[in-house]
XYZ file of C-alpha atoms in Angstrom:
720
model
C -24.084 -81.880 7.287
C -24.866 -78.580 8.973
C -22.079 -76.549 10.539
C -24.405 -74.008 12.141
C -24.712 -74.364 15.921
C -27.947 -75.822 17.235
C -30.069 -73.863 19.715
C -28.680 -75.977 22.572
C -25.113 -75.368 21.435
C -25.697 -71.622 21.190
C -27.099 -71.616 24.733
C -24.033 -73.533 25.918
C -21.737 -70.994 24.273
C -23.622 -68.039 25.757
C -23.672 -69.504 29.274
C -19.976 -70.431 29.107
C -18.933 -67.000 27.844
C -21.072 -65.298 30.491
C -19.690 -67.456 33.314
C -16.097 -66.928 32.233
C -16.575 -63.167 31.872
C -18.050 -62.931 35.370
C -15.644 -65.316 37.138
C -12.240 -64.790 35.535
C -10.991 -61.258 35.928
C -7.370 -60.183 36.232
C -7.396 -60.472 40.045
C -8.656 -64.040 39.891
C -6.004 -65.033 37.371
C -3.227 -63.448 39.472
C -4.487 -65.321 42.514
C -4.518 -68.651 40.678
C -1.017 -68.031 39.305
C 0.305 -67.830 42.858
C -1.861 -70.637 44.250
C -0.039 -73.992 44.803
C -3.082 -75.823 43.459
C -3.311 -73.611 40.382
C -7.107 -73.590 40.208
C -10.172 -72.984 42.366
C -12.003 -75.987 43.897
C -15.053 -73.744 44.269
C -15.101 -73.039 40.546
C -14.684 -76.770 39.867
C -17.808 -77.393 41.927
C -19.621 -74.789 39.827
C -18.488 -76.612 36.684
C -20.169 -79.726 38.063
C -23.367 -77.834 38.920
C -23.518 -76.394 35.402
C -23.222 -79.895 33.950
C -19.932 -79.207 32.199
C -18.076 -82.104 33.859
C -20.843 -84.463 32.754
C -20.941 -83.093 29.226
C -19.230 -85.931 27.259
C -20.107 -88.748 29.692
C -22.803 -91.205 28.503
C -26.244 -90.700 29.994
C -26.312 -94.161 31.652
C -23.433 -93.006 33.849
C -25.055 -89.697 34.904
C -23.662 -87.809 31.934
C -25.177 -85.585 29.239
C -23.942 -87.496 26.191
C -22.349 -84.483 24.489
C -19.692 -84.669 21.806
C -16.507 -83.036 20.572
C -18.317 -79.934 19.241
C -19.796 -79.187 22.668
C -16.394 -79.678 24.280
C -14.914 -77.289 21.713
C -17.523 -74.645 22.560
C -16.595 -74.852 26.234
C -12.869 -74.880 25.573
C -13.016 -71.770 23.391
C -14.771 -69.929 26.232
C -12.169 -71.287 28.674
C -9.408 -69.960 26.436
C -10.858 -66.461 26.429
C -10.784 -66.471 30.225
C -7.427 -68.276 30.578
C -9.235 -70.873 32.692
C -6.782 -73.121 34.570
C -9.170 -75.790 35.910
C -8.125 -79.410 35.041
C -10.913 -79.936 32.499
C -8.819 -81.503 29.733
C -7.008 -83.861 32.109
C -10.118 -85.055 33.912
C -12.964 -84.835 31.415
C -11.475 -84.830 27.910
C -8.732 -87.406 28.583
C -9.591 -89.249 31.786
C -13.335 -89.741 31.421
C -12.952 -90.593 27.738
C -10.375 -93.335 28.394
C -12.407 -94.905 31.185
C -15.502 -94.847 28.978
C -13.607 -96.347 26.029
C -11.444 -98.923 27.835
C -12.993 -99.588 31.226
C -15.227 -102.440 32.278
C -18.829 -101.763 33.186
C -17.905 -101.908 36.873
C -15.033 -99.442 36.379
C -17.302 -97.056 34.480
C -19.970 -97.240 37.179
C -17.355 -96.602 39.857
C -15.685 -93.604 38.195
C -17.809 -91.773 35.621
C -20.610 -90.561 37.960
C -17.936 -89.224 40.331
C -16.287 -87.323 37.486
C -19.673 -85.871 36.572
C -20.379 -84.637 40.127
C -16.872 -83.244 40.596
C -15.713 -85.614 43.310
C -13.108 -87.417 41.186
C -10.277 -85.744 39.284
C -8.034 -87.658 36.904
C -4.811 -87.238 34.948
C -3.194 -89.233 32.144
C 0.475 -90.201 32.571
C 1.753 -91.434 29.232
C 4.648 -89.280 27.986
C 8.199 -90.389 28.670
C 11.373 -88.435 28.119
C 12.979 -90.903 25.723
C 9.836 -91.347 23.598
C 8.322 -87.913 23.100
C 7.431 -88.391 19.431
C 5.993 -91.911 19.408
C 2.990 -92.854 21.520
C 3.842 -96.541 21.090
C 7.216 -96.238 22.837
C 6.456 -96.898 26.494
C 9.309 -98.030 28.758
C 7.243 -98.144 31.940
C 6.552 -101.811 32.702
C 3.594 -103.531 34.379
C 4.614 -106.947 35.644
C 1.953 -109.488 36.588
C 2.183 -110.670 40.184
C 0.207 -113.104 42.294
C -1.613 -110.210 43.952
C -2.065 -108.027 40.869
C 0.443 -105.743 39.177
C 3.803 -104.116 39.836
C 4.546 -100.857 37.958
C 8.069 -99.537 37.411
C 8.999 -96.488 35.369
C 8.663 -92.736 35.109
C 6.442 -90.219 33.308
C 6.857 -86.558 32.389
C 4.594 -83.614 31.596
C 1.517 -85.052 33.296
C -1.167 -82.400 32.859
C -2.661 -81.421 36.254
C -1.328 -84.628 37.803
C -0.666 -82.861 41.102
C -4.420 -82.296 41.603
C -5.611 -85.732 40.507
C -7.239 -88.217 42.853
C -6.317 -91.017 40.465
C -3.748 -91.140 37.662
C -4.213 -93.245 34.545
C -0.737 -94.666 33.855
C 0.251 -96.413 30.626
C 2.650 -99.329 30.811
C 3.818 -102.282 28.739
C 2.225 -105.423 30.083
C 4.557 -108.238 31.126
C 3.081 -111.603 32.004
C 4.756 -114.862 33.054
C 6.103 -115.265 29.501
C 7.669 -111.791 29.436
C 6.722 -108.654 27.417
C 3.334 -109.090 25.743
C 3.680 -106.273 23.210
C 0.499 -104.687 24.590
C 0.107 -101.347 26.330
C -2.245 -101.315 29.298
C -3.834 -98.442 31.214
C -3.800 -98.609 35.006
C -5.781 -96.616 37.556
C -3.257 -95.548 40.177
C -4.412 -93.695 43.327
C -2.426 -90.505 43.842
C -1.644 -91.759 47.367
C -0.326 -95.162 46.214
C 2.820 -96.214 48.147
C 5.949 -95.785 46.047
C 4.423 -93.107 43.784
C 6.174 -89.722 43.890
C 4.996 -86.528 42.199
C 7.002 -83.357 41.547
C 4.880 -80.573 40.111
C 5.815 -77.287 38.462
C 4.107 -74.199 36.985
C 2.901 -74.748 33.439
C 3.484 -72.240 30.672
C 0.169 -70.483 30.103
C -1.204 -71.160 33.592
C -1.975 -74.195 35.708
C 0.504 -76.876 36.685
C 1.978 -80.120 35.394
C 4.154 -82.743 37.022
C 6.656 -85.541 36.590
C 5.935 -88.904 38.182
C 8.258 -91.628 39.446
C 6.965 -95.176 39.886
C 9.985 -97.192 41.052
C 7.932 -99.940 42.706
C 4.177 -99.409 42.799
C 1.920 -102.376 43.594
C -1.681 -102.416 42.374
C -4.624 -104.791 42.671
C -5.840 -106.951 39.774
C -8.702 -104.606 38.879
C -6.423 -101.576 38.496
C -6.034 -102.544 34.829
C -8.679 -100.805 32.709
C -10.747 -103.322 30.780
C -9.561 -106.772 29.757
C -5.970 -105.975 28.926
C -6.296 -105.509 25.164
C -3.757 -103.163 23.605
C -4.741 -99.643 24.704
C -2.569 -97.797 22.167
C -5.477 -97.098 19.743
C -7.513 -95.687 22.626
C -4.588 -93.530 23.762
C -4.112 -92.168 20.239
C -7.847 -91.462 19.990
C -7.903 -89.683 23.368
C -4.821 -87.604 22.532
C -6.433 -86.546 19.234
C -9.563 -85.606 21.189
C -7.490 -83.577 23.629
C -5.552 -81.855 20.845
C -8.835 -80.823 19.253
C -10.020 -79.437 22.593
C -6.753 -77.570 23.126
C -7.067 -76.191 19.594
C -10.466 -74.752 20.506
C -8.963 -73.317 23.687
C -6.215 -71.698 21.590
C -8.908 -70.038 19.452
C -10.363 -68.457 22.589
C -6.927 -67.252 23.667
C -6.305 -65.798 20.207
C -9.675 -64.029 20.257
C -8.923 -62.546 23.674
C -5.504 -61.334 22.518
C -7.009 -59.823 19.371
C -9.665 -57.955 21.347
C -7.120 -56.734 23.896
C -4.735 -55.555 21.195
C -7.544 -53.890 19.261
C -8.693 -51.923 22.305
C -5.127 -50.815 22.989
C -4.692 -49.499 19.436
C -7.817 -47.396 19.882
C -6.595 -45.631 23.026
C -2.840 -45.505 22.407
C -1.924 -42.448 20.346
C 1.052 -41.756 18.139
C 1.660 -38.486 16.305
C -1.668 -37.273 17.652
C -3.743 -40.140 16.204
C -4.826 -43.530 17.572
C -2.645 -46.414 16.428
C -5.729 -47.963 14.803
C -5.782 -45.068 12.305
C -2.465 -46.271 10.872
C -3.068 -48.476 7.819
C -0.103 -50.719 8.598
C -1.520 -51.401 12.078
C -5.015 -51.975 10.666
C -3.670 -54.519 8.188
C -1.777 -56.359 10.906
C -4.947 -56.475 12.992
C -6.834 -57.737 9.942
C -4.264 -60.516 9.592
C -4.781 -61.362 13.267
C -8.558 -61.491 12.731
C -8.059 -63.718 9.695
C -5.792 -66.057 11.647
C -8.363 -66.295 14.438
C -11.065 -67.143 11.915
C -8.892 -69.789 10.252
C -8.027 -71.262 13.641
C -11.744 -71.401 14.495
C -12.351 -73.281 11.256
C -9.593 -75.766 12.068
C -10.909 -76.255 15.606
C -14.315 -77.077 14.125
C -12.708 -79.319 11.523
C -10.706 -81.364 14.026
C -13.598 -83.598 15.181
C -14.420 -84.330 11.504
C -10.929 -85.519 10.574
C -9.512 -89.065 10.692
C -6.919 -90.017 13.339
C -3.591 -88.290 13.775
C -1.273 -87.813 10.763
C 1.977 -89.680 10.917
C 5.004 -88.027 12.528
C 6.969 -86.041 11.479
C 5.149 -83.014 10.134
C 6.589 -83.402 6.638
C 4.699 -86.701 6.211
C 1.321 -84.952 6.281
C 1.774 -84.210 2.597
C 2.954 -87.754 1.872
C -0.200 -89.234 3.411
C -2.711 -87.155 1.474
C -5.230 -89.967 1.113
C -5.469 -90.266 4.906
C -6.377 -86.619 5.377
C -9.792 -86.514 3.707
C -12.309 -84.931 6.047
C -15.085 -87.199 7.306
C -18.314 -85.239 7.008
C -20.396 -88.233 8.124
C -22.614 -88.213 5.044
C -26.034 -89.750 5.486
C -27.555 -92.250 3.041
C -29.196 -89.515 0.968
C -25.926 -87.582 0.677
C -23.990 -90.706 -0.301
C -26.603 -91.391 -2.972
C -26.153 -87.833 -4.245
C -22.396 -88.338 -4.343
C -22.933 -91.409 -6.523
C -25.289 -89.377 -8.735
C -22.671 -86.642 -9.208
C -19.989 -89.182 -10.063
C -22.313 -90.851 -12.547
C -23.195 -87.532 -14.175
C -19.525 -86.577 -14.528
C -18.601 -89.970 -15.947
C -21.362 -89.658 -18.534
C -20.821 -86.021 -19.580
C -17.131 -85.213 -19.066
C -15.380 -86.136 -22.283
C -11.668 -86.861 -22.522
C -11.356 -83.768 -24.722
C -12.899 -81.594 -22.000
C -10.717 -83.133 -19.300
C -7.476 -82.734 -21.243
C -8.351 -79.178 -22.294
C -9.041 -78.253 -18.671
C -5.787 -79.781 -17.478
C -3.901 -77.787 -20.125
C -5.598 -74.446 -19.426
C -3.354 -72.284 -17.230
C -5.726 -69.290 -17.079
C -8.670 -68.854 -14.721
C -11.494 -69.920 -17.059
C -11.735 -72.504 -19.809
C -12.304 -71.245 -23.335
C -16.037 -70.976 -24.116
C -16.077 -73.958 -26.481
C -15.061 -76.126 -23.525
C -16.531 -74.273 -20.547
C -19.958 -73.574 -22.010
C -20.312 -77.129 -23.278
C -20.009 -78.177 -19.651
C -22.449 -75.446 -18.543
C -25.025 -76.732 -21.020
C -24.623 -80.252 -19.648
C -25.139 -78.929 -16.128
C -28.216 -77.028 -17.258
C -29.766 -80.131 -18.791
C -29.299 -81.855 -15.439
C -30.827 -78.920 -13.523
C -27.490 -78.140 -11.885
C -26.579 -74.995 -13.820
C -26.717 -72.581 -10.864
C -25.918 -74.278 -7.523
C -26.274 -71.094 -5.467
C -29.581 -69.846 -6.904
C -32.985 -70.158 -5.247
C -34.995 -73.069 -6.574
C -37.687 -70.771 -8.027
C -35.099 -69.330 -10.423
C -33.635 -72.648 -11.492
C -31.360 -73.499 -8.588
C -31.140 -77.151 -7.515
C -32.029 -76.439 -3.850
C -28.913 -78.185 -2.596
C -27.895 -78.438 1.036
C -24.382 -77.304 2.027
C -23.303 -80.957 2.039
C -24.569 -81.486 -1.513
C -22.871 -78.297 -2.660
C -19.610 -79.455 -1.116
C -19.962 -82.899 -2.654
C -20.635 -81.436 -6.103
C -17.727 -78.992 -6.023
C -15.322 -81.558 -4.589
C -16.231 -84.306 -7.041
C -16.032 -81.826 -9.919
C -12.559 -80.730 -8.850
C -11.345 -84.298 -8.435
C -12.639 -85.216 -11.885
C -11.073 -82.149 -13.538
C -14.227 -80.592 -15.009
C -13.893 -77.349 -17.030
C -13.546 -74.004 -15.260
C -16.837 -72.398 -16.267
C -16.921 -68.601 -16.525
C -18.677 -67.604 -13.306
C -19.540 -64.056 -14.412
C -23.093 -65.083 -15.238
C -24.005 -67.743 -12.683
C -22.126 -66.542 -9.597
C -21.935 -62.794 -10.151
C -24.570 -61.011 -12.227
C -27.160 -63.749 -11.685
C -27.477 -63.191 -7.901
C -27.687 -59.402 -8.473
C -30.524 -59.776 -10.983
C -32.276 -62.178 -8.611
C -31.852 -59.788 -5.701
C -32.513 -56.434 -7.345
C -33.624 -56.928 -10.953
C -37.071 -56.245 -12.389
C -39.417 -59.116 -13.268
C -38.698 -58.488 -16.945
C -34.937 -58.701 -16.360
C -35.299 -61.914 -14.375
C -37.515 -63.511 -17.016
C -35.174 -62.556 -19.861
C -31.660 -62.926 -18.482
C -31.776 -65.723 -15.915
C -32.803 -68.526 -18.311
C -30.126 -67.398 -20.787
C -27.483 -67.464 -18.046
C -28.502 -70.973 -17.041
C -28.469 -72.331 -20.581
C -25.175 -70.682 -21.523
C -26.845 -68.718 -24.315
C -25.432 -65.523 -22.808
C -21.731 -65.262 -21.964
C -20.938 -62.414 -19.542
C -17.983 -60.234 -18.690
C -17.550 -57.749 -15.854
C -17.034 -54.021 -16.440
C -15.629 -52.740 -13.152
C -11.957 -51.713 -13.244
C -10.726 -48.722 -15.230
C -7.216 -47.420 -15.969
C -7.547 -44.967 -13.090
C -9.978 -46.916 -10.902
C -8.941 -50.328 -9.677
C -8.902 -50.774 -5.937
C -10.443 -47.299 -5.645
C -13.396 -48.387 -7.750
C -15.704 -45.624 -6.504
C -13.580 -43.124 -8.476
C -14.624 -44.690 -11.801
C -15.065 -42.253 -14.719
C -17.084 -44.197 -17.304
C -20.220 -42.073 -17.569
C -23.799 -42.801 -18.569
C -25.878 -39.747 -19.514
C -29.630 -39.940 -19.970
C -31.006 -39.363 -23.442
C -34.736 -40.059 -23.501
C -35.234 -43.679 -22.531
C -31.561 -44.521 -23.119
C -28.195 -43.940 -21.481
C -25.285 -42.802 -23.635
C -22.092 -44.371 -22.251
C -18.562 -43.083 -22.775
C -15.381 -44.319 -21.128
C -13.256 -47.435 -20.837
C -12.957 -50.594 -18.729
C -9.773 -52.606 -18.314
C -8.666 -56.082 -17.219
C -12.030 -57.296 -18.513
C -11.875 -61.079 -18.436
C -13.146 -62.831 -21.583
C -14.629 -59.636 -23.035
C -13.469 -60.926 -26.424
C -15.795 -63.914 -25.971
C -18.696 -62.252 -24.155
C -21.940 -61.121 -25.716
C -22.998 -59.254 -22.556
C -21.366 -57.130 -19.875
C -22.538 -55.986 -16.465
C -20.890 -52.688 -15.611
C -20.703 -49.990 -12.987
C -21.043 -46.538 -14.569
C -21.365 -43.003 -13.236
C -24.834 -41.518 -13.726
C -24.460 -38.504 -11.409
C -22.037 -36.599 -9.204
C -22.486 -36.004 -5.510
C -20.651 -35.448 -2.238
C -19.952 -39.208 -2.011
C -18.495 -40.826 -5.116
C -20.339 -44.071 -4.390
C -23.763 -42.391 -4.596
C -23.547 -41.553 -8.284
C -22.906 -45.077 -9.586
C -25.448 -47.304 -11.363
C -25.438 -50.977 -12.354
C -26.014 -51.458 -16.110
C -26.426 -54.516 -18.358
C -24.839 -53.994 -21.793
C -25.153 -55.913 -25.050
C -21.556 -56.251 -26.318
C -22.780 -56.067 -29.940
C -24.005 -52.496 -29.417
C -22.350 -50.011 -31.826
C -19.518 -48.004 -30.269
C -17.920 -50.841 -28.259
C -14.301 -51.762 -29.061
C -12.377 -54.576 -27.397
C -8.574 -54.512 -27.341
C -6.672 -57.649 -26.174
C -4.139 -57.672 -23.336
C -1.692 -60.597 -23.174
C -0.723 -61.618 -19.651
C 2.813 -62.420 -18.529
C 1.967 -66.116 -18.760
C 1.244 -65.788 -22.471
C -2.549 -66.093 -22.291
C -5.193 -63.843 -23.829
C -7.661 -63.712 -20.975
C -8.150 -60.011 -20.260
C -8.918 -56.976 -22.388
C -9.522 -53.237 -22.436
C -13.017 -52.249 -23.583
C -13.823 -48.779 -24.961
C -17.276 -47.136 -25.062
C -17.872 -44.360 -27.588
C -21.436 -42.957 -27.455
C -22.861 -46.408 -26.703
C -26.668 -46.295 -26.399
C -28.090 -48.625 -23.733
C -31.804 -48.750 -22.848
C -32.629 -47.463 -19.371
C -34.549 -50.721 -18.962
C -31.110 -52.362 -18.699
C -30.352 -50.616 -15.407
C -30.628 -52.988 -12.450
C -32.418 -51.483 -9.474
C -32.416 -47.805 -8.666
C -30.240 -45.194 -10.317
C -27.311 -44.276 -8.107
C -27.506 -47.498 -6.046
C -25.050 -49.434 -8.170
C -22.366 -49.311 -5.490
C -24.635 -51.252 -3.135
C -25.406 -53.845 -5.793
C -21.750 -54.082 -6.774
C -20.675 -54.791 -3.193
C -23.411 -57.421 -2.938
C -22.028 -59.064 -6.068
C -18.471 -59.025 -4.735
C -19.573 -60.694 -1.492
C -21.026 -63.548 -3.499
C -18.053 -63.650 -5.878
C -15.658 -63.996 -2.961
C -17.826 -65.937 -0.554
C -20.146 -68.319 -2.393
C -17.714 -70.707 -4.030
C -15.558 -73.599 -2.889
C -12.051 -72.784 -4.028
C -10.446 -75.282 -1.659
C -11.464 -78.291 -3.760
C -9.597 -77.006 -6.827
C -6.681 -75.831 -4.722
C -6.404 -79.311 -3.253
C -6.418 -80.896 -6.694
C -3.859 -78.347 -7.886
C -1.623 -79.244 -4.962
C -2.158 -82.947 -5.648
C -0.987 -82.466 -9.230
C 2.180 -80.755 -7.975
C 2.734 -83.426 -5.325
C 2.314 -86.160 -7.958
C 4.940 -84.419 -10.096
C 7.210 -84.198 -7.049
C 6.875 -87.945 -6.519
C 7.586 -88.790 -10.178
C 10.837 -89.539 -11.947
C 10.162 -86.540 -14.235
C 11.350 -84.291 -11.400
C 13.958 -86.670 -10.002
C 11.609 -87.295 -7.058
C 11.646 -83.735 -5.787
C 9.529 -84.982 -2.864
C 12.712 -86.389 -1.318
C 13.788 -82.818 -0.626
C 12.780 -81.998 2.981
C 12.020 -78.429 1.879
C 9.573 -79.535 -0.836
C 7.876 -82.120 1.392
C 7.447 -79.650 4.247
C 6.043 -76.970 1.950
C 3.503 -79.434 0.548
C 2.409 -80.183 4.114
C 2.155 -76.514 5.045
C 0.058 -75.657 1.992
C -2.226 -78.605 2.647
C -2.915 -77.399 6.183
C -3.761 -73.955 4.783
C -6.189 -75.590 2.342
C -7.782 -77.517 5.211
C -8.459 -74.247 7.034
C -9.838 -72.572 3.916
C -12.101 -75.528 3.178
C -13.627 -75.460 6.642
C -14.214 -71.711 6.440
C -15.965 -72.215 3.103
C -18.180 -74.886 4.638
C -19.070 -72.549 7.495
C -20.042 -69.863 4.970
C -22.111 -72.347 2.956
C -24.005 -73.337 6.089
C -24.656 -69.664 6.862
C -25.839 -69.019 3.295
C -28.253 -71.914 3.642
C -30.013 -70.002 6.428
C -30.248 -66.824 4.331
C -27.182 -65.007 5.679
C -24.737 -63.084 3.470
C -21.038 -63.978 3.616
C -20.184 -60.463 4.835
C -16.559 -59.765 5.746
C -15.719 -63.470 5.764
C -15.925 -63.295 1.966
C -12.862 -61.040 2.066
C -11.034 -63.638 4.162
C -11.931 -66.300 1.621
C -10.782 -64.175 -1.303
C -7.550 -63.188 0.427
C -6.603 -66.686 1.535
C -7.626 -68.278 -1.771
C -5.324 -65.855 -3.576
C -2.393 -66.388 -1.238
C -2.721 -70.178 -1.174
C -3.070 -70.349 -4.958
C 0.145 -68.389 -5.316
C 1.841 -70.726 -2.836
C 0.727 -73.749 -4.888
C 1.938 -72.300 -8.184
C 5.226 -71.126 -6.650
C 5.751 -74.632 -5.288
C 5.053 -76.050 -8.753
C 7.763 -73.924 -10.357
C 10.260 -75.093 -7.733
C 9.266 -78.747 -8.150
C 9.927 -78.863 -11.931
C 13.272 -77.082 -11.505
C 15.225 -76.518 -14.733
C 12.177 -77.340 -16.851
C 10.677 -74.054 -15.644
C 12.965 -72.307 -18.157
C 10.962 -73.610 -21.132
C 8.435 -71.252 -22.765
C 5.557 -72.460 -24.929
C 4.018 -69.420 -26.706
C 1.210 -71.224 -28.543
C -2.365 -71.099 -27.181
C -4.454 -72.991 -26.436
C -2.027 -75.571 -25.125
C -4.462 -78.407 -25.723
C -4.356 -77.716 -29.479
C -0.592 -77.794 -29.964
C 0.430 -79.302 -33.301
C 4.066 -79.849 -32.340
C 6.020 -81.672 -29.651
C 6.654 -79.325 -26.676
C 10.090 -78.974 -25.111
C 8.955 -80.392 -21.775
C 6.535 -83.187 -20.773
C 2.848 -82.329 -21.145
C 2.274 -82.709 -17.389
C 4.580 -79.708 -16.870
C 3.240 -77.415 -19.604
C 0.913 -75.349 -17.417
C 3.162 -75.065 -14.353
C 5.045 -71.887 -15.297
C 2.105 -70.097 -16.991
C -0.011 -70.810 -13.898
C 2.772 -69.460 -11.694
C 3.091 -66.278 -13.777
C -0.652 -65.719 -14.146
C -1.052 -66.421 -10.444
C 0.825 -63.224 -9.577
C -2.430 -61.395 -10.361
C -4.553 -63.343 -7.901
C -3.780 -60.930 -5.086
C -4.846 -58.042 -7.357
C -7.944 -58.959 -9.346
C -11.315 -59.225 -7.639
C -10.073 -56.760 -5.031
C -6.443 -56.451 -3.957
C -5.244 -58.127 -0.796
C -4.696 -54.697 0.735
C -8.317 -53.745 0.056
C -9.495 -57.060 1.535
C -7.543 -56.263 4.694
C -9.178 -52.830 4.831
C -12.601 -54.484 4.554
C -11.766 -56.985 7.299
C -10.496 -54.207 9.555
C -13.626 -52.131 9.002
C -16.336 -54.809 9.039
C -14.900 -57.265 11.566
C -12.911 -54.978 13.836
C -14.688 -51.647 13.494
C -11.553 -49.625 12.693
């Protein structure tokens, strides 16, 4: 599984974007809008010459044998240019149905003509009385001595006015009456009795309604052998929806770029609109939505067939919505290995403790026991290079591991060592630091906390005041850090401290590794609103730290800190745990404990909406993992991941509080919940719901506030 484009796919994207940019200017689009045909036959011929019409057609029928990803690449470029040519109707729907349902003779007669541009098709399936069910087809095909007689009507036929032949769906009637099968019939656009009334289509191009009061066709007009064509129709519609999704991404990207340029030239109160933070954040949200849509367009070909109608049933059919990543034999074997490892090492105590931990990380006695088991297996640091103890996993293996771990409910290991300070030491540390710290991180011998935020420096971290002054071969550190997760458990801290002053606040910051047992360090607990002791304030009073504990150059800590944050926000797979969290809430909603809250249309719809958001996040994470595999940094996409993870997690926990209803009033002050020595007021399955909801309010603050993430997106992705 590799989500990076191949060289051939990149060339296709570049040629499509170049062609669209050169051929589809505003004048051309205005001309097509007023043209009765709605598109340019000359451009269609160019499509054929470029091989685009042949793209998904099998090679034995003069095609190129491309797939859904290649179609998506083209459609995104078409969206950016608002291309109105009948590509979806002819190639994505028409050619696909003939290839899937047609006889060899029908394929030989039609597919080469589609590839060379001489045959255009349309699919006529929708009917006014059956808009929401593809199986409801009133149009009838009656068997006659000479062939077939069609009677019925169709609506919203995409580009039907321009088609040479129309593929019409109809219920087959033989001499015994209705057969219960849907057939597909090739109907010439000039067939006697066929009438077409076309109209402008929203967004460009045209569509039409078709009347077939008495249309007679030969025997071979029926595609294939007359087997039920409904599965093929559903498959083709899914294929077309995926293509239209990719086209929508291109349209969104074009609108974003157009809006962005306008905000740069349009002035208000003497400044460009793009200088207004509110405008920048809205543009950042637009950029994030485009990126999520791109992830979903890429995901569509990897998903199983259409979810059941209506929308609210997406959440009720969770088992049908698992993405098909087409694992090879080696990846399936690895999946079995992961499941076997978890079954052997995950104790019931660990599993129950994890399920009853409402805070971000498991307590060290649980979390580090799991880390030590991972280390023994060689899996202690999935994102590290193999020379430093990483397992050298592919993106597919990483996804498998994270997903199986989430499904099994493994402990939430403190990531401060493995995912945060570890990559910084690998990237910028001295050989001595690598040799000393990295093995101890892997084994769990060292337990780390992060010293970043201060009482006066949270989102504005570059204004931090904790100072380190040189004294011989030591630094003397004075100041305080706050919201320090698990500082009361940690034996080491990585911290940003000020070692000098300069014109830019960022230039005087250094990255220091601190032994928490050093004299002068005091840790004061902070209880969160959910009742957990997870964070602390740490005070430094003349704390002596060897200069050898500085990572990299003095004054370059800001660079290293940003590098760390990119990996913190962009190297994990949060979607797997979010999905399991949502599953737990959905299971509660379906249980008698909540009076079957799932029967509420509001609850069911919200479950569906959150699941779609998780789908988008998961695909973005997979894209980032594939990029990391080739040596790229997450960059600004890491801010999108952090922002969406935070917002979705809050949506899940908010949904949980609504699902349990009156039971959300109960408070259990004892911690840890898995060591309670009394009977709680509510069922155990509900114990963490409210604490998770309350603690979740901080997700859009810690690790970089959502507002700061939007600033980063605006700056790094949009250049404003």
